[in-house]
CSV table of C-alpha atoms in Angstrom, one decimal:
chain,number,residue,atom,x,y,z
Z,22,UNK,CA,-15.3,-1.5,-24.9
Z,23,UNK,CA,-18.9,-1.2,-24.1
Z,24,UNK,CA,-19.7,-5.0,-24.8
Z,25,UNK,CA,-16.8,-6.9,-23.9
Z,26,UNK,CA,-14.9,-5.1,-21.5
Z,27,UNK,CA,-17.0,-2.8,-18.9
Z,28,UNK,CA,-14.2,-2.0,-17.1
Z,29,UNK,CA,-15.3,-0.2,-14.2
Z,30,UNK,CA,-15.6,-3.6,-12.9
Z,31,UNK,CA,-13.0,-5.8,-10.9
Z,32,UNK,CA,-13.6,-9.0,-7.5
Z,33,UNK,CA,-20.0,-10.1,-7.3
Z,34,UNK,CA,-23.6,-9.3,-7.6
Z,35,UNK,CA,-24.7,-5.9,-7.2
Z,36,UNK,CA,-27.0,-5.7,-4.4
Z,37,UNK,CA,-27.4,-9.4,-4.3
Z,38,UNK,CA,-29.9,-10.1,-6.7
Z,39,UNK,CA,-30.7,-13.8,-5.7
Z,40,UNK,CA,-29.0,-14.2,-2.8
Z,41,UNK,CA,-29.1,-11.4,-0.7
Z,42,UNK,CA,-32.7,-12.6,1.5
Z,43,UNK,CA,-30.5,-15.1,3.1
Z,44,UNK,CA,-27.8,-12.4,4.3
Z,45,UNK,CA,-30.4,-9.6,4.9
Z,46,UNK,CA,-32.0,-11.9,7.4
Z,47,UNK,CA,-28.5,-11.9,9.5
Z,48,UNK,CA,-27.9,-7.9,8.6
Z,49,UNK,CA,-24.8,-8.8,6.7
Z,50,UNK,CA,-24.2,-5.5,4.1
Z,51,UNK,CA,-23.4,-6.7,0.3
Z,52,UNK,CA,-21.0,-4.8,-1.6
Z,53,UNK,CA,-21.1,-4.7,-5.5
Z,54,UNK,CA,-18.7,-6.2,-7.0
Z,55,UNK,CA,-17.9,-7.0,-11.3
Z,56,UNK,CA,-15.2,-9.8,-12.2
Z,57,UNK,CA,-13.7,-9.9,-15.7
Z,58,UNK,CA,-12.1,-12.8,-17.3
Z,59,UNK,CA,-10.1,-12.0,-20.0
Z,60,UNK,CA,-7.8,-12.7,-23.4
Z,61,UNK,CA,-6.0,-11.1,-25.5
Z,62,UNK,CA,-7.1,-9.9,-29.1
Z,63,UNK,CA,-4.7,-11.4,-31.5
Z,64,UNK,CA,-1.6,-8.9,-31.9
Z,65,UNK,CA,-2.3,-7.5,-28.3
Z,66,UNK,CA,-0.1,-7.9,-24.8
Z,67,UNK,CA,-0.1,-6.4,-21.5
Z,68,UNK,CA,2.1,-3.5,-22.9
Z,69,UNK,CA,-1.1,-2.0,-24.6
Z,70,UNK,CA,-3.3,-2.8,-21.6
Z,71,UNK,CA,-1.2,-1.2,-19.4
Z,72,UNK,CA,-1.6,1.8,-21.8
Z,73,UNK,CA,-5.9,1.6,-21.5
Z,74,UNK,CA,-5.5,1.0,-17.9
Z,75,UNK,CA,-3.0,4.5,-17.9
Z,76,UNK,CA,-6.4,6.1,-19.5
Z,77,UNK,CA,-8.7,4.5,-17.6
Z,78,UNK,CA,-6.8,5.1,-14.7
Z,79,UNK,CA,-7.2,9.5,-15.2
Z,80,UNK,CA,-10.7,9.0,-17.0
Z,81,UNK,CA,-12.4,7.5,-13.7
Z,82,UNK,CA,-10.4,10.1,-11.5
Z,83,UNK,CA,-13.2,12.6,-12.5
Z,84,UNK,CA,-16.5,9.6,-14.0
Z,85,UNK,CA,-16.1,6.8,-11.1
Z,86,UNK,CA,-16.8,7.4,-7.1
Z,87,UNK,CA,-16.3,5.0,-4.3
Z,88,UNK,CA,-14.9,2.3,-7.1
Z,89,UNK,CA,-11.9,0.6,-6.6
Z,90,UNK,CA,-9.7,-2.1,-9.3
Z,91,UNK,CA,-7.1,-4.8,-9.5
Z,92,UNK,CA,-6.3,-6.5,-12.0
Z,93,UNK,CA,-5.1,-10.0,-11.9
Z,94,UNK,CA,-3.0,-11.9,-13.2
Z,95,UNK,CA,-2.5,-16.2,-12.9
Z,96,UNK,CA,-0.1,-17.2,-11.4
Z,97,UNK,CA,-1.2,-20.6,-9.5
Z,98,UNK,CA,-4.2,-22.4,-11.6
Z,99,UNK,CA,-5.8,-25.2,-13.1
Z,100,UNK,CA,-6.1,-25.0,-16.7
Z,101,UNK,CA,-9.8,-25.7,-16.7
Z,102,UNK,CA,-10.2,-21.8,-15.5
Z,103,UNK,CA,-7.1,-20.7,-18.0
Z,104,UNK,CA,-7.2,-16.5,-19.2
Z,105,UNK,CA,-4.1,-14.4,-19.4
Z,106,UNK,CA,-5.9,-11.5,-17.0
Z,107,UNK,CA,-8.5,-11.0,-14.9
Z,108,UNK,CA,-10.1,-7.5,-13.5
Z,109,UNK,CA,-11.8,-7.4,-9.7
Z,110,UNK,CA,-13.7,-3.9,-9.6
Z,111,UNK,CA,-15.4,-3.2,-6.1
Z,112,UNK,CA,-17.7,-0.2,-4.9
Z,113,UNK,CA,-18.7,1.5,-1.8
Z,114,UNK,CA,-22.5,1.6,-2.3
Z,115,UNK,CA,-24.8,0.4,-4.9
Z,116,UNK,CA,-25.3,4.3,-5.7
Z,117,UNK,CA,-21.3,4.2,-6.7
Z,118,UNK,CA,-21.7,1.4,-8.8
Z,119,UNK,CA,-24.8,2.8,-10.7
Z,120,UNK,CA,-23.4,6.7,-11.4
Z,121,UNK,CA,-19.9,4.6,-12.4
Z,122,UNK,CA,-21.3,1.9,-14.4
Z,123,UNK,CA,-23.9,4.4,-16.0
Z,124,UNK,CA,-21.0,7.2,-17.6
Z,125,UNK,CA,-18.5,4.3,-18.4
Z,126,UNK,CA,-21.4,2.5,-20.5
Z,127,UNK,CA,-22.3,5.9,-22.2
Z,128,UNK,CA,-19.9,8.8,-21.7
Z,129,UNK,CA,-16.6,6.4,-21.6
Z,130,UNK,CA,-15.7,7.0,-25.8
Z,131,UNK,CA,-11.7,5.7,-26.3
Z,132,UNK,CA,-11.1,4.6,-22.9
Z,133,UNK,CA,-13.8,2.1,-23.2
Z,134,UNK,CA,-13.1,1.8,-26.9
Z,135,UNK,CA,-9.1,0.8,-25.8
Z,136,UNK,CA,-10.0,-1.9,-24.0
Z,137,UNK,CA,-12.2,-3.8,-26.9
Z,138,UNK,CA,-9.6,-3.5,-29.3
Z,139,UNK,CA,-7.0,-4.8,-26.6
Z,140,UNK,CA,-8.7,-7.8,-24.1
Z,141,UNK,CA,-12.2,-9.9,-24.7
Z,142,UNK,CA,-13.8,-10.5,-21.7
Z,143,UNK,CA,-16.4,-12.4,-19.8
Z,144,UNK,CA,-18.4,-10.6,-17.4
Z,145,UNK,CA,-20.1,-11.2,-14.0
Z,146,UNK,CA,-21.2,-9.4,-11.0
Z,147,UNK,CA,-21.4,-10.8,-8.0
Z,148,UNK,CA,-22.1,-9.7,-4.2
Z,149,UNK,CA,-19.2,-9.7,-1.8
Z,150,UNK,CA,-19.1,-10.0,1.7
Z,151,UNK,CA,-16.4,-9.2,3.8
Z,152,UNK,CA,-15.5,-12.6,6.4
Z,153,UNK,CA,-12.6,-10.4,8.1
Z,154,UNK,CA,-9.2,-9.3,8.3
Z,155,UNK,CA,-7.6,-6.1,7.8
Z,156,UNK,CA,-9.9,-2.9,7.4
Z,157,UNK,CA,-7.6,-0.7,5.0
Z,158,UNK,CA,-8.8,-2.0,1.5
Z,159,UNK,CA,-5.8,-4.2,-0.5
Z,160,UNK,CA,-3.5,-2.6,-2.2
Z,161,UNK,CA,-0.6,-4.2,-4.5
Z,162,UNK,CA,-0.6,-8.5,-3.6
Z,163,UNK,CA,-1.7,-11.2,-4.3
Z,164,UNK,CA,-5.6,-12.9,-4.4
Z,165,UNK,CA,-7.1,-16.4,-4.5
Z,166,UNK,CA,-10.3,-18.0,-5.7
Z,167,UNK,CA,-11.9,-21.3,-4.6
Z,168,UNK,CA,-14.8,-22.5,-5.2
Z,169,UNK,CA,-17.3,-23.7,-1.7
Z,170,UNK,CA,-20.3,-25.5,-2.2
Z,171,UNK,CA,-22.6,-25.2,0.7
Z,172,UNK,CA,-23.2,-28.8,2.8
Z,173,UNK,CA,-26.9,-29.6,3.0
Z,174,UNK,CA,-29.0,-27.3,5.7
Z,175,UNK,CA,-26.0,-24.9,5.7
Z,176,UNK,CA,-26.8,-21.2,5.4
Z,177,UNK,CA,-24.5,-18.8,3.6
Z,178,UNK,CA,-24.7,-16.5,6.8
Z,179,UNK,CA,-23.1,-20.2,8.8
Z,180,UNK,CA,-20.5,-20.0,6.0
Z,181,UNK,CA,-19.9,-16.7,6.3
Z,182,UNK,CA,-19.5,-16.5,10.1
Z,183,UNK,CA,-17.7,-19.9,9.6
Z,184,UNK,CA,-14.7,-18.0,7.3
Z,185,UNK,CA,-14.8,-14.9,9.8
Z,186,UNK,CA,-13.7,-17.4,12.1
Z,187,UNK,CA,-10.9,-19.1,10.3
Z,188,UNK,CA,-10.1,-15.7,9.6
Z,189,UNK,CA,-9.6,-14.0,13.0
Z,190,UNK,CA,-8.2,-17.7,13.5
Z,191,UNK,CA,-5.2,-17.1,11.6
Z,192,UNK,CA,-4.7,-13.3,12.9
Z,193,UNK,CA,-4.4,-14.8,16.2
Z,194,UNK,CA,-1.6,-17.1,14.5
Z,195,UNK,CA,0.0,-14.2,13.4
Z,196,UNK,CA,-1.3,-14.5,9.9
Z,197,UNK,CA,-2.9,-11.8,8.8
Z,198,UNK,CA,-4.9,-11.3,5.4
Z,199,UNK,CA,-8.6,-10.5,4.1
Z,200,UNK,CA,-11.6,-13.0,3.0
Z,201,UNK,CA,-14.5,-12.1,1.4
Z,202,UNK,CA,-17.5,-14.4,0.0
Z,203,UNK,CA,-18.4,-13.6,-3.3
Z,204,UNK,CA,-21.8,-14.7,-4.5
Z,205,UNK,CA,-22.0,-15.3,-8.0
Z,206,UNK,CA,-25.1,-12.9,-10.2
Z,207,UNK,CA,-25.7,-11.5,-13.0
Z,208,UNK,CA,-23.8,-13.3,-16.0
Z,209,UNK,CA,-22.4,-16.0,-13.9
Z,210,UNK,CA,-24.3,-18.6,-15.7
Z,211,UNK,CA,-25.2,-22.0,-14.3
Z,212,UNK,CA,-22.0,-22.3,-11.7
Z,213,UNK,CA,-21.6,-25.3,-10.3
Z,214,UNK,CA,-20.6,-24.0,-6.7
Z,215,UNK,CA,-22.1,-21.8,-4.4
Z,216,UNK,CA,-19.9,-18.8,-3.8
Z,217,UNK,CA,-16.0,-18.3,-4.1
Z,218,UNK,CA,-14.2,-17.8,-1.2
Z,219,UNK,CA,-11.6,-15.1,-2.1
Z,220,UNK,CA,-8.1,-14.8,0.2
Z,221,UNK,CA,-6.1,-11.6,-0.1
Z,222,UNK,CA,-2.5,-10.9,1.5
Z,223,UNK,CA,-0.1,-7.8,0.6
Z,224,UNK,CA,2.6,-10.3,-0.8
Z,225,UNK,CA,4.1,-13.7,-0.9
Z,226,UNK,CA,6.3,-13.6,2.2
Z,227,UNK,CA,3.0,-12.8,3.8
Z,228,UNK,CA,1.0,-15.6,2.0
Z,229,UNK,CA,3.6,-17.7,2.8
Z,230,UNK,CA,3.6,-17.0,6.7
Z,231,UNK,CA,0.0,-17.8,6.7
Z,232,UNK,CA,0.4,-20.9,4.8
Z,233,UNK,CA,3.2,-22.1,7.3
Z,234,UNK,CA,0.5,-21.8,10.2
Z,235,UNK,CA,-2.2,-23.3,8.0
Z,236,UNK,CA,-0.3,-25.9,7.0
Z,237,UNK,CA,2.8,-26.9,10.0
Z,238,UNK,CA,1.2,-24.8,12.6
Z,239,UNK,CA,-1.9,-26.4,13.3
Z,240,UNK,CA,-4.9,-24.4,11.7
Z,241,UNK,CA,-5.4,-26.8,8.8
Z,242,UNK,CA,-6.8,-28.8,10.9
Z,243,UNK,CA,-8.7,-26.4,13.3
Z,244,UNK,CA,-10.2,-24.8,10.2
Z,245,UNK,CA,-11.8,-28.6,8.8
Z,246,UNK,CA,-13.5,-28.4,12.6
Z,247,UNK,CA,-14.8,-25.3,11.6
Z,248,UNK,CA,-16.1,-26.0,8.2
Z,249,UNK,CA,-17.7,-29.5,9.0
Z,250,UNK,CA,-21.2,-29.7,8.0
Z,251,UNK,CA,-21.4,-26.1,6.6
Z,252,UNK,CA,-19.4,-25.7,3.4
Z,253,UNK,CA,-16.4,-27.1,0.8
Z,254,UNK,CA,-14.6,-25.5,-1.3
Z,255,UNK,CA,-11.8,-26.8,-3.8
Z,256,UNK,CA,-8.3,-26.0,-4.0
Z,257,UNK,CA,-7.6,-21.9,-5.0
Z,258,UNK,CA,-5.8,-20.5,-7.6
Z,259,UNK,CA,-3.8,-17.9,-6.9
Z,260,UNK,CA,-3.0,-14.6,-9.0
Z,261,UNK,CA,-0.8,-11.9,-8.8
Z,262,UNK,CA,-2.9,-8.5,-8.0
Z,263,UNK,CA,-2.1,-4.8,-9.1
Z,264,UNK,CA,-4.2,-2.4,-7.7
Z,265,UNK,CA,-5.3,0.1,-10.8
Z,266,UNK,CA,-7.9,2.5,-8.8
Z,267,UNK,CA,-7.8,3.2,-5.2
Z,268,UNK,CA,-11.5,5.0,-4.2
Z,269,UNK,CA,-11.3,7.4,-1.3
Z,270,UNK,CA,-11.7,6.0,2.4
Z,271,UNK,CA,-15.5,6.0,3.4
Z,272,UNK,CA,-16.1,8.6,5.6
């Protein structure tokens, strides 16, 4: 799978390649981050990608460090964006991401070799920066994408602190859940957008809770105050998110 399915991946460009002056300048910290968008070879189903994921899951017990995977699958999307399953792979450090990316691309054999025969994938990285909410990573839950487009003379550091805000907004609400801005990179091609803003809560009871104070409880509108003049984004799309590889917690 060392063409079409790099999985050591997941969730945006390592070390910010062409975004990162405008963050550095604000001491924000990038984290690397690979998204994969995938479908299934013909013959193929999630039975036998659950089986590479089972092997990837022991092979990058002892060849990965401070790396961390979900994959994804839709569940609320447009059809314009339509793949049967996604991966988010996050690391720790840029050092994580190279040692990891570095023995899955040359030392990875049939794990790698599992996937290509099972999924075939676009691939992007992308450099993610955390905009608040709980500080244990996700586990098991579910994820959304939207795209924002930054407003004229808007920063990504003013969006950034913007969705920290809406953020710690919605804690205070009683709705908790974790944002991230992911920066598209490498293999991203010409997007049309400037970043996705990516949403993460431990279920749907708990999704729901923060859409009833988004939407009946008063932050919908609190949140446009917050945005004006610095970004928009479209509506999300939502997937359901299994966590594959948990790294260690950072010491």
């Amino acid at each position: 799978m060392k063409n079409t399915f790099r999985m050591t991946m997941g969730a945006v460009l390592f070390a910010t390649l062409t975004t990162a002056p405008a963050y550095a300048d604000n001491h924000m910290t990038a984290q690397p981050v690979e998204l994969y968008a995938c479908t299934f070879r013909d013959g193929k189903g999630m039975k036998d990608l659950e089986k590479a994921n089972a092997n990837f899951k022991k092979w990058a017990a002892t060849n990965t460090s401070g790396h961390s995977a979900w994959m994804i699958t839709p569940q609320f999307r447009s059809m314009e964006t339509e793949f049967h399953v996604g991966w988010i792979g996050a690391y720790q450090s840029a050092a994580d991401f190279g040692a990891s990316i570095d023995k899955w691309v040359n030392a990875s054999g049939t794990v790698s070799q599992a996937y290509a025969d099972t999924v075939e994938c676009s691939h992007a990285m992308m450099s993610a920066y955390a905009t608040g909410g709980q500080e244990a990573e996700p586990g098991d839950g579910v994820v959304w994408f939207s795209r924002c487009s930054l407003e004229d003379d808007a920063s990504f550091a003013d969006a950034a602190a913007s969705h920290a805000q809406v953020t710690s907004m919605m804690q205070e609400m009683g709705a908790d859940g974790s944002s991230w801005m992911f920066v598209p990179g490498l293999g991203s091609g010409e997007a049309d957008f400037d970043y996705y803003y990516v949403a993460a809560w431990p279920s749907y009871p708990a999704f729901a809770n923060a859409w009833e104070a988004y939407v009946n409880g008063g932050g919908m509108a609190k949140a446009a105050q917050i945005y004006e003049g610095v970004s928009t984004c479209k509506s999300p799309n939502m997937y359901d998110a299994q966590q594959i590889l948990a790294a260690p917690a950072a010491e």
